[in-house]
Tab-separated table of C-alpha atoms in Angstrom:
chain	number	residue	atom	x	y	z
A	1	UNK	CA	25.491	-8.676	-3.121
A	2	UNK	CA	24.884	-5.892	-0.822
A	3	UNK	CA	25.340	-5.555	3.263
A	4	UNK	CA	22.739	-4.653	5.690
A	5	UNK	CA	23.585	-3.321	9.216
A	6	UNK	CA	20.629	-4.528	11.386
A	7	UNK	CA	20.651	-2.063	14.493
A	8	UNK	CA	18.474	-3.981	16.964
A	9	UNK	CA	17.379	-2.027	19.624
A	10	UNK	CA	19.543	-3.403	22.879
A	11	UNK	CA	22.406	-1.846	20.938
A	12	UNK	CA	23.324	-4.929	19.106
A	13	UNK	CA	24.465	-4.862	15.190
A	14	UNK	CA	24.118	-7.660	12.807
A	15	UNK	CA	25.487	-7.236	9.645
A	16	UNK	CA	23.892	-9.494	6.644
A	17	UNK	CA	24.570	-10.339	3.223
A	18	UNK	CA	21.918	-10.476	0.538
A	19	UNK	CA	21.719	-12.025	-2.715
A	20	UNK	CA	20.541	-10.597	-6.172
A	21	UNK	CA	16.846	-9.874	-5.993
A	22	UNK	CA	16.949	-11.086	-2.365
A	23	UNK	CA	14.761	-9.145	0.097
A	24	UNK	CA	15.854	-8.054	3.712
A	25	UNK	CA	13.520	-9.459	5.456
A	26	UNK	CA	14.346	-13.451	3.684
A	27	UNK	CA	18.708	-12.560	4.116
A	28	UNK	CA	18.189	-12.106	7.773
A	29	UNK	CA	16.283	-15.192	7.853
A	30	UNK	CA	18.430	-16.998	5.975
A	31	UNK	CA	21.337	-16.067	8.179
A	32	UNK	CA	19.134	-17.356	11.448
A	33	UNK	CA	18.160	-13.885	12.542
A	34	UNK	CA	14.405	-14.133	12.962
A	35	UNK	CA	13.361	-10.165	12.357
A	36	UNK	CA	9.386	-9.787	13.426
A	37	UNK	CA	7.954	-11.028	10.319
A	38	UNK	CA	4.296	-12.732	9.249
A	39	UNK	CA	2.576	-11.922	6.261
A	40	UNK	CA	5.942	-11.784	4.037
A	41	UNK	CA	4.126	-9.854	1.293
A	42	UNK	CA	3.649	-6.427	2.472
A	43	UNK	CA	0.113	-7.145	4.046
A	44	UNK	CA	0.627	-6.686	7.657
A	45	UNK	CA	3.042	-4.242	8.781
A	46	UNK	CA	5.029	-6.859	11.145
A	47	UNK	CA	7.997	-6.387	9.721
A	48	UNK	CA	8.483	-2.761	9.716
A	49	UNK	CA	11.803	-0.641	10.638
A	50	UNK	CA	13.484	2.657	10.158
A	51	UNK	CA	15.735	3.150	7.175
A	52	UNK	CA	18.763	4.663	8.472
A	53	UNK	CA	21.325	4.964	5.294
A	54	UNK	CA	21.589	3.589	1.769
A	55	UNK	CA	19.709	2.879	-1.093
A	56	UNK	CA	16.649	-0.074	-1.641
A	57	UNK	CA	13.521	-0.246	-3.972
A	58	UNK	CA	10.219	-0.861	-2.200
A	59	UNK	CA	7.010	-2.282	-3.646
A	60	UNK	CA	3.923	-4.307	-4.109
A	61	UNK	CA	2.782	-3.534	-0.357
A	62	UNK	CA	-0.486	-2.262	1.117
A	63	UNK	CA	-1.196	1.230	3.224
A	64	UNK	CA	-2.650	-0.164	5.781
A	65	UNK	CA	0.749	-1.977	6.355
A	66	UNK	CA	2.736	1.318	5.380
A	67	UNK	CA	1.252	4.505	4.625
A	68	UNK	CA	2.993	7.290	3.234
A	69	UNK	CA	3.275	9.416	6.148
A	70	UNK	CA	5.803	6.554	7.473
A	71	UNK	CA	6.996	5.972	4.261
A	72	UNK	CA	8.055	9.894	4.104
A	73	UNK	CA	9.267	8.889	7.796
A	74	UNK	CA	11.709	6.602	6.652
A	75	UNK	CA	9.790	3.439	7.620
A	76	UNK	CA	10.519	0.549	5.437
A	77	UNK	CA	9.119	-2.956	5.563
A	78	UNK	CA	11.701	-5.657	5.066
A	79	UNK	CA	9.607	-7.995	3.072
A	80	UNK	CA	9.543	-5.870	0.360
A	81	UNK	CA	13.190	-4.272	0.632
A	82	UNK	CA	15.747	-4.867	-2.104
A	83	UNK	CA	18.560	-3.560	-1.522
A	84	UNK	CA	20.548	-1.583	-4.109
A	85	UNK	CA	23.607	0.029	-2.222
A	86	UNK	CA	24.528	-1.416	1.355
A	87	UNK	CA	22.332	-0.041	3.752
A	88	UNK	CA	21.693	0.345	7.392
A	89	UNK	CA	17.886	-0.152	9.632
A	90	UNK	CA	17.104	0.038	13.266
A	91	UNK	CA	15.148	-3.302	14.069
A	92	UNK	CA	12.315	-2.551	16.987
A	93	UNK	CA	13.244	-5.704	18.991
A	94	UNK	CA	16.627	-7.090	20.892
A	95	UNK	CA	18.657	-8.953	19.767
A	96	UNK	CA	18.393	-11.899	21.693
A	97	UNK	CA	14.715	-11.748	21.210
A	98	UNK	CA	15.578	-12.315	17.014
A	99	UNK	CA	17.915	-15.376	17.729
A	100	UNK	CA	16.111	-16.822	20.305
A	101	UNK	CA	12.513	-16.305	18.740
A	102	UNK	CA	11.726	-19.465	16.601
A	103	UNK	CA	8.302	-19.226	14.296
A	104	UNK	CA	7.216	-22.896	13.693
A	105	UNK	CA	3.796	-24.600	13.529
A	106	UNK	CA	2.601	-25.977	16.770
A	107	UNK	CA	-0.111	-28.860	17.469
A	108	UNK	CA	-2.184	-28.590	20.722
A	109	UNK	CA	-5.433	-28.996	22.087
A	110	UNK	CA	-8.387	-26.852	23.378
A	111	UNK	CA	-8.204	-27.248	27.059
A	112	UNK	CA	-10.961	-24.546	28.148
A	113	UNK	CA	-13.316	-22.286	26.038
A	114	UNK	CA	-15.673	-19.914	27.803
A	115	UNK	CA	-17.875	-17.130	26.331
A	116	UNK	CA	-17.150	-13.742	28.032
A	117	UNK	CA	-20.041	-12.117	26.491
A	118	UNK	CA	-21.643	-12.020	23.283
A	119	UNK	CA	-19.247	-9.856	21.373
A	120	UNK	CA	-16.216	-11.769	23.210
A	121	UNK	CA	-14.711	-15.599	24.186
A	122	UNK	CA	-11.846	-16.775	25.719
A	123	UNK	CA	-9.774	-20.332	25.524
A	124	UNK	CA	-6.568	-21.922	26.107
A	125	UNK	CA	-4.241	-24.203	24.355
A	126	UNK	CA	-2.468	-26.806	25.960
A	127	UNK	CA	0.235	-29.883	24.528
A	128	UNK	CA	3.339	-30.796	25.053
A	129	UNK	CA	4.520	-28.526	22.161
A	130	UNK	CA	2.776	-25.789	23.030
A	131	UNK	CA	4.299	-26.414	26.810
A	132	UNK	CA	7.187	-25.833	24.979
A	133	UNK	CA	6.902	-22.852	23.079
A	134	UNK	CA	8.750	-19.446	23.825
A	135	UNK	CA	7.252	-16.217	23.566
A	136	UNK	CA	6.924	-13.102	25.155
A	137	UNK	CA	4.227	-11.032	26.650
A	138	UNK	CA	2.521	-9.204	24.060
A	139	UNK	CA	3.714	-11.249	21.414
A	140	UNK	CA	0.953	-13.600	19.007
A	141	UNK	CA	0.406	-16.742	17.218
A	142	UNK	CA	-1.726	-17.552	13.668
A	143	UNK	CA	-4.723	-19.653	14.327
A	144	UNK	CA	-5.460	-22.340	11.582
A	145	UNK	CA	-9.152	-22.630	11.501
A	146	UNK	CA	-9.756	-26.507	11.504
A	147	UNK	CA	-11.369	-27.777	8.356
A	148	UNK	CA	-9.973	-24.461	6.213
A	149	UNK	CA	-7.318	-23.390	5.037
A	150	UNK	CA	-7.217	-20.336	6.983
A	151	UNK	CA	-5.522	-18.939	9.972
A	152	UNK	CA	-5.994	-15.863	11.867
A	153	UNK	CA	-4.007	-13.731	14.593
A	154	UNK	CA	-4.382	-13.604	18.041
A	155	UNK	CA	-2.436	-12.416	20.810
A	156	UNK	CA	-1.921	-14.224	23.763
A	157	UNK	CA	-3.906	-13.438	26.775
A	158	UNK	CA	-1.618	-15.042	29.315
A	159	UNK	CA	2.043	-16.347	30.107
A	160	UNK	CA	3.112	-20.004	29.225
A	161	UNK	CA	0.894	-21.573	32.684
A	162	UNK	CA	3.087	-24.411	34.201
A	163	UNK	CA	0.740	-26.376	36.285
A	164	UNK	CA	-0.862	-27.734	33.146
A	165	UNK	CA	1.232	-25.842	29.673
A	166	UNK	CA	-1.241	-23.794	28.644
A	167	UNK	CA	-1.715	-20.590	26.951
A	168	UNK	CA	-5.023	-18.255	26.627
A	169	UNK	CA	-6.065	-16.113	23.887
A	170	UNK	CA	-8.879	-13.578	23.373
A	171	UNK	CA	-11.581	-13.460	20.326
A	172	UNK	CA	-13.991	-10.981	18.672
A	173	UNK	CA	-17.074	-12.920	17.916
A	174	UNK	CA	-17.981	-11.853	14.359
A	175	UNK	CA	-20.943	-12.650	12.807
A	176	UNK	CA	-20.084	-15.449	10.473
A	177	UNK	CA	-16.513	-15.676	11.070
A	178	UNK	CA	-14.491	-18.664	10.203
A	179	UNK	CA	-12.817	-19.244	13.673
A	180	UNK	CA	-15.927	-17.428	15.527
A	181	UNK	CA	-18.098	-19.929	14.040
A	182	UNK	CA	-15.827	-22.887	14.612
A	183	UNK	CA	-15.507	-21.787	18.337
A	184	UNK	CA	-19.288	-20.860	19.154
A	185	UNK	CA	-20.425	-24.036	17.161
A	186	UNK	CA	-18.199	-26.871	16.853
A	187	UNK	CA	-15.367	-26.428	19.039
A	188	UNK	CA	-15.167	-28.686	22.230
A	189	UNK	CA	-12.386	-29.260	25.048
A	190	UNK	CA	-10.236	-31.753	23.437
A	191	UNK	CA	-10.486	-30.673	19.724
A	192	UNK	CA	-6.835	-30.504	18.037
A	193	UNK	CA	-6.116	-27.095	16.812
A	194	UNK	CA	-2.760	-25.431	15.024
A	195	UNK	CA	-0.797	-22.562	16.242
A	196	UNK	CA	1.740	-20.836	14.028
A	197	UNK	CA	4.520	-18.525	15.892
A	198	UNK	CA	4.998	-16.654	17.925
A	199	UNK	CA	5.054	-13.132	15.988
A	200	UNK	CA	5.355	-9.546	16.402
A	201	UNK	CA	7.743	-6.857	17.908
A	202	UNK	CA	4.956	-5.834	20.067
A	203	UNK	CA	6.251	-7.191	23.464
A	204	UNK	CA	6.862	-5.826	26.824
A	205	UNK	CA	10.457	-4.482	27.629
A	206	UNK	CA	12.207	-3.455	30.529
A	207	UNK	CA	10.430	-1.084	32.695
A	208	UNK	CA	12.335	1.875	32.797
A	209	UNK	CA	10.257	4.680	33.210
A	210	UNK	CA	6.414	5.342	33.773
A	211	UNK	CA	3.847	3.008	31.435
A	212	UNK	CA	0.880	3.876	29.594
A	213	UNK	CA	-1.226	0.756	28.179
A	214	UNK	CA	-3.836	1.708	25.873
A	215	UNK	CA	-6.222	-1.301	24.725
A	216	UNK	CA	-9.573	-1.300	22.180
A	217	UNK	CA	-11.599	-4.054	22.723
A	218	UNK	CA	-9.952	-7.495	22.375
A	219	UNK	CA	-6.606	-5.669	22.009
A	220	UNK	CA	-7.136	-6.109	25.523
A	221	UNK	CA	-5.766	-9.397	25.195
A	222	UNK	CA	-1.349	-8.735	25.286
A	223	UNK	CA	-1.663	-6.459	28.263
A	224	UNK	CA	-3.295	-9.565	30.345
A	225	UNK	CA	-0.479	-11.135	29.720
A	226	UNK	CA	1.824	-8.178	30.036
A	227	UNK	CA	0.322	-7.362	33.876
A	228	UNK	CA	0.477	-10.928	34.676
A	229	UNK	CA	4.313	-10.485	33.667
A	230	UNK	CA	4.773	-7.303	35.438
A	231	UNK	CA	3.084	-9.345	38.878
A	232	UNK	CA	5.511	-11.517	38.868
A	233	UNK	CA	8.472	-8.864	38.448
A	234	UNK	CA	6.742	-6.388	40.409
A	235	UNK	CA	8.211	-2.603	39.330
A	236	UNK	CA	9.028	0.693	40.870
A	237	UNK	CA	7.679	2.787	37.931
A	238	UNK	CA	3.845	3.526	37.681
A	239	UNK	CA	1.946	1.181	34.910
A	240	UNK	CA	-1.594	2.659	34.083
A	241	UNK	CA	-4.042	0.726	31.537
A	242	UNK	CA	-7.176	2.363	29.880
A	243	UNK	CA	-9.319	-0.559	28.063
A	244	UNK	CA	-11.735	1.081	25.817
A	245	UNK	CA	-14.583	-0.592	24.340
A	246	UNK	CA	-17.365	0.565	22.410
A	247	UNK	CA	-20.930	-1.299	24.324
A	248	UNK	CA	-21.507	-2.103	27.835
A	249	UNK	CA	-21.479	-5.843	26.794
A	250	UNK	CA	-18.080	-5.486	25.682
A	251	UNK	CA	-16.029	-5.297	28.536
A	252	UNK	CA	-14.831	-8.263	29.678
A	253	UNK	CA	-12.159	-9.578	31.672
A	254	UNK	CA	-12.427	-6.732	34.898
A	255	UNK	CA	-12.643	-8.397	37.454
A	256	UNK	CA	-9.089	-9.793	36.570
A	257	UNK	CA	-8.349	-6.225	35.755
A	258	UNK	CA	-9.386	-5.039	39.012
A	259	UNK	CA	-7.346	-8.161	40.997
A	260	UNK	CA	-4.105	-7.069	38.866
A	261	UNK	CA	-4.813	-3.834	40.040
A	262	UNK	CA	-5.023	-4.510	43.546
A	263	UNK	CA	-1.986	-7.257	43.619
A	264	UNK	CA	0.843	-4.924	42.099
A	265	UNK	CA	2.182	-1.602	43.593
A	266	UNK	CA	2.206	0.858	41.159
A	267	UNK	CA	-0.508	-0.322	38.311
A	268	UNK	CA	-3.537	1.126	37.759
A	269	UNK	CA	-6.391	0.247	35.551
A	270	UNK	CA	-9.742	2.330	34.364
A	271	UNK	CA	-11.976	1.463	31.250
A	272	UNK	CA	-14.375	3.446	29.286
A	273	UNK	CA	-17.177	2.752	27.154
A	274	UNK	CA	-17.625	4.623	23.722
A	275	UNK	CA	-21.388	4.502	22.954
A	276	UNK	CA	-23.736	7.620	24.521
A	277	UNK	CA	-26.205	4.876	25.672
A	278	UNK	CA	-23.546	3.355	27.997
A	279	UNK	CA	-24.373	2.863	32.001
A	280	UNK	CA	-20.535	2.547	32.964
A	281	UNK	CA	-19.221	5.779	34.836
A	282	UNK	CA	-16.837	6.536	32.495
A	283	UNK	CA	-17.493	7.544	28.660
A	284	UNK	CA	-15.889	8.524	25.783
A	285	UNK	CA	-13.035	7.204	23.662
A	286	UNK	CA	-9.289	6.365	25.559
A	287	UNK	CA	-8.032	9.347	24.692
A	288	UNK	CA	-10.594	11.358	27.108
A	289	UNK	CA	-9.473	9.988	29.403
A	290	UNK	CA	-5.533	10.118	29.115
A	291	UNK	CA	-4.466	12.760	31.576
A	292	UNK	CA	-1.272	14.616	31.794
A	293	UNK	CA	0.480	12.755	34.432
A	294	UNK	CA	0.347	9.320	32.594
A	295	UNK	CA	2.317	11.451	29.523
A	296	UNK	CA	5.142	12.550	32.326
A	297	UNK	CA	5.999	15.030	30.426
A	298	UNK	CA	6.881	12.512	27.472
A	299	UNK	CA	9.292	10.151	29.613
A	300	UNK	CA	7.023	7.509	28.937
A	301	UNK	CA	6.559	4.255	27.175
A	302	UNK	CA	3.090	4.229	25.499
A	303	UNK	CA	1.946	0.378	24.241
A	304	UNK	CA	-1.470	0.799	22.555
A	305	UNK	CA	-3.125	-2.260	20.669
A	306	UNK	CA	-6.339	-1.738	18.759
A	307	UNK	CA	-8.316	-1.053	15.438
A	308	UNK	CA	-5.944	1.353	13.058
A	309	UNK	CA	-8.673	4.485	13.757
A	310	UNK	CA	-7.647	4.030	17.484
A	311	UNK	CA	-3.879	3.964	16.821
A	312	UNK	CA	-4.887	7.093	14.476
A	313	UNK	CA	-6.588	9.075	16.891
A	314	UNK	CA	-3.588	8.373	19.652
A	315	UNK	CA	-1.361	9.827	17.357
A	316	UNK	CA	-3.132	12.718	16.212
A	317	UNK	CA	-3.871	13.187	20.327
A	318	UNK	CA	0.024	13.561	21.197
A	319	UNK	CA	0.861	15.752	18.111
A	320	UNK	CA	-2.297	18.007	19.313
A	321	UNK	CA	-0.601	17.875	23.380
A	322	UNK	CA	3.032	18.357	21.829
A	323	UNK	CA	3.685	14.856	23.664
A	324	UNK	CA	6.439	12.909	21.951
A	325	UNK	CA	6.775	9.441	24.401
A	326	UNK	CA	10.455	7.848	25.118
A	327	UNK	CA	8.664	4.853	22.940
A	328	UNK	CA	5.437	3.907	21.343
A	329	UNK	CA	4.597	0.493	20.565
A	330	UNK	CA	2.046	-0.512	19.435
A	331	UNK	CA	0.053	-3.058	17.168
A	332	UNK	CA	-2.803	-2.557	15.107
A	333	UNK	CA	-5.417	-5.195	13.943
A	334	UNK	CA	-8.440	-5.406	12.217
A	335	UNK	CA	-11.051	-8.005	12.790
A	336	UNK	CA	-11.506	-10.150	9.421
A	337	UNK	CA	-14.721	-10.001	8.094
A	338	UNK	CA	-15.120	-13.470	7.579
């Protein structure tokens, strides 16, 4: 048996034991520390820390859930770390956040379901054990897509609502989707549906310094619920968001954008639309239109949650402006193909 230090990042250490052959990821599970974790075979990245001493053996994952440059980083995943001396990893997540956190399935109902535009729907969730669920803004549940066995990810869109225990979610229509075609053609208010979570490390923290949110599309959907967090905290730092879609037809939600906006001192909001044929005022990609005083010099927290070319081009953005952020967070998705 070998011992793993689990640094979590409130300043909190965990130390766990874990047996022959046993990975990281299933030892801190074991020992009721719930570390992110989804796919639990190197598929999708939730899971991933920073090696900080000691020796493991790492395999049978995918690049897109590790590539090398994080690898030669000292990024690890957990579900695929054996250890082979006793070792030590900084978790991204508090905690409190990893004992409180409990993944479980969860039955509820469709309570609304509205269609946005055509590339885009909304709906909410609602039940007694959904009422009852615990999760934080940012943070996303598995779909199971009724009459499959599938699921699929989405992040939540709002906080719990208490008038009526609900939760809201948004979804990329995709031509001939599983859960797109269940929701556009045989979904109705009332229909059971399953919800596995919550997951992810991608959450809001404390607001200590300035904010930049950077959304693509329906990775829109955690900073809804982030801003509707931050109204009801209110904060003294500034909080800018820059939604970037690729059509005119595929920005939704501004109007709510525009009310956060308006409601909370200190957050701003702007969107942009990618394609040259677009009629909205401002064009281009996010990073056209990140300007220097959102990057404070670098004393900023950057959360960014889109496609993996998006979270590319961010990067390669900040290396090119010499910008290294207090923190970036951020969670990258890819819309299944079926």
């Amino acid at each position: 048996m070998y011992k793993v230090a689990l640094n979590f990042e409130d300043g909190v250490t965990r130390f766990v034991h874990t047996l022959p052959g046993e990975t990281v990821a299933d030892a801190a599970y074991r020992s009721g520390l719930n570390i992110p974790m989804d796919c639990r075979d190197g598929a999708c990245g939730t899971c991933k820390c920073k090696s900080e001493s000691g020796q493991f053996e790492m395999t049978d994952y995918i690049e897109d859930a590790l590539s090398d440059e994080e690898v030669s980083a000292g990024m690890v995943l957990t579900c695929c770390m054996r250890l082979e001396s006793d070792c030590a990893i900084s978790v991204p997540a508090s905690s409190e956040v990893c004992v409180r956190s409990k993944q479980e399935d969860i039955h509820g109902q469709i309570l609304e379901l509205n269609r946005l535009s055509d590339s885009t729907l909304s709906f909410s969730v609602a039940g007694e054990q959904v009422k009852a669920m615990h999760f934080l803004p940012g943070q996303y549940v598995n779909l199971h897509v009724p009459g499959t066995d599938q699921k699929r990810a989405y992040s939540f869109s709002s906080l719990m609502q208490e008038s009526n225990g609900s939760a809201s979610f948004l979804i990329r229509v995709v031509p001939n989707g599983l859960m797109s075609t269940f929701m556009t053609e045989s979904a109705k208010v009332g229909d059971d549906i399953k919800l596995s979570g919550p997951f992810g490390s991608f959450y809001l923290r404390d607001i200590k310094r300035p904010i930049l949110m950077l959304a693509g599309g329906t990775g829109l959907a955690p900073f809804l619920a982030m801003l509707e967090s931050i109204k009801a905290t209110g904060t003294n730092h500034p909080v800018h968001l820059i939604y970037g879609v690729t059509y005119d037809s595929d920005l939704v939600e501004m109007e709510k954008l525009e009310a956060f906006a308006a409601s909370i001192d200190n957050v701003t909001v702007s969107a942009c639309v990618a394609s040259e044929e677009s009629a909205w005022p401002q064009k281009g990609y996010v990073t056209n239109h990140i300007d220097a005083a959102h990057l404070n010099n670098g004393d900023v927290d950057i959360y960014l949650c889109g496609p993996p070319p998006m979270v590319e081009a961010v990067s390669h953005f900040m290396k090119e402006k010499n910008i290294v952020p207090a923190n970036f967070y951020y969670e990258k998705f890819a819309a299944s193909s079926h």
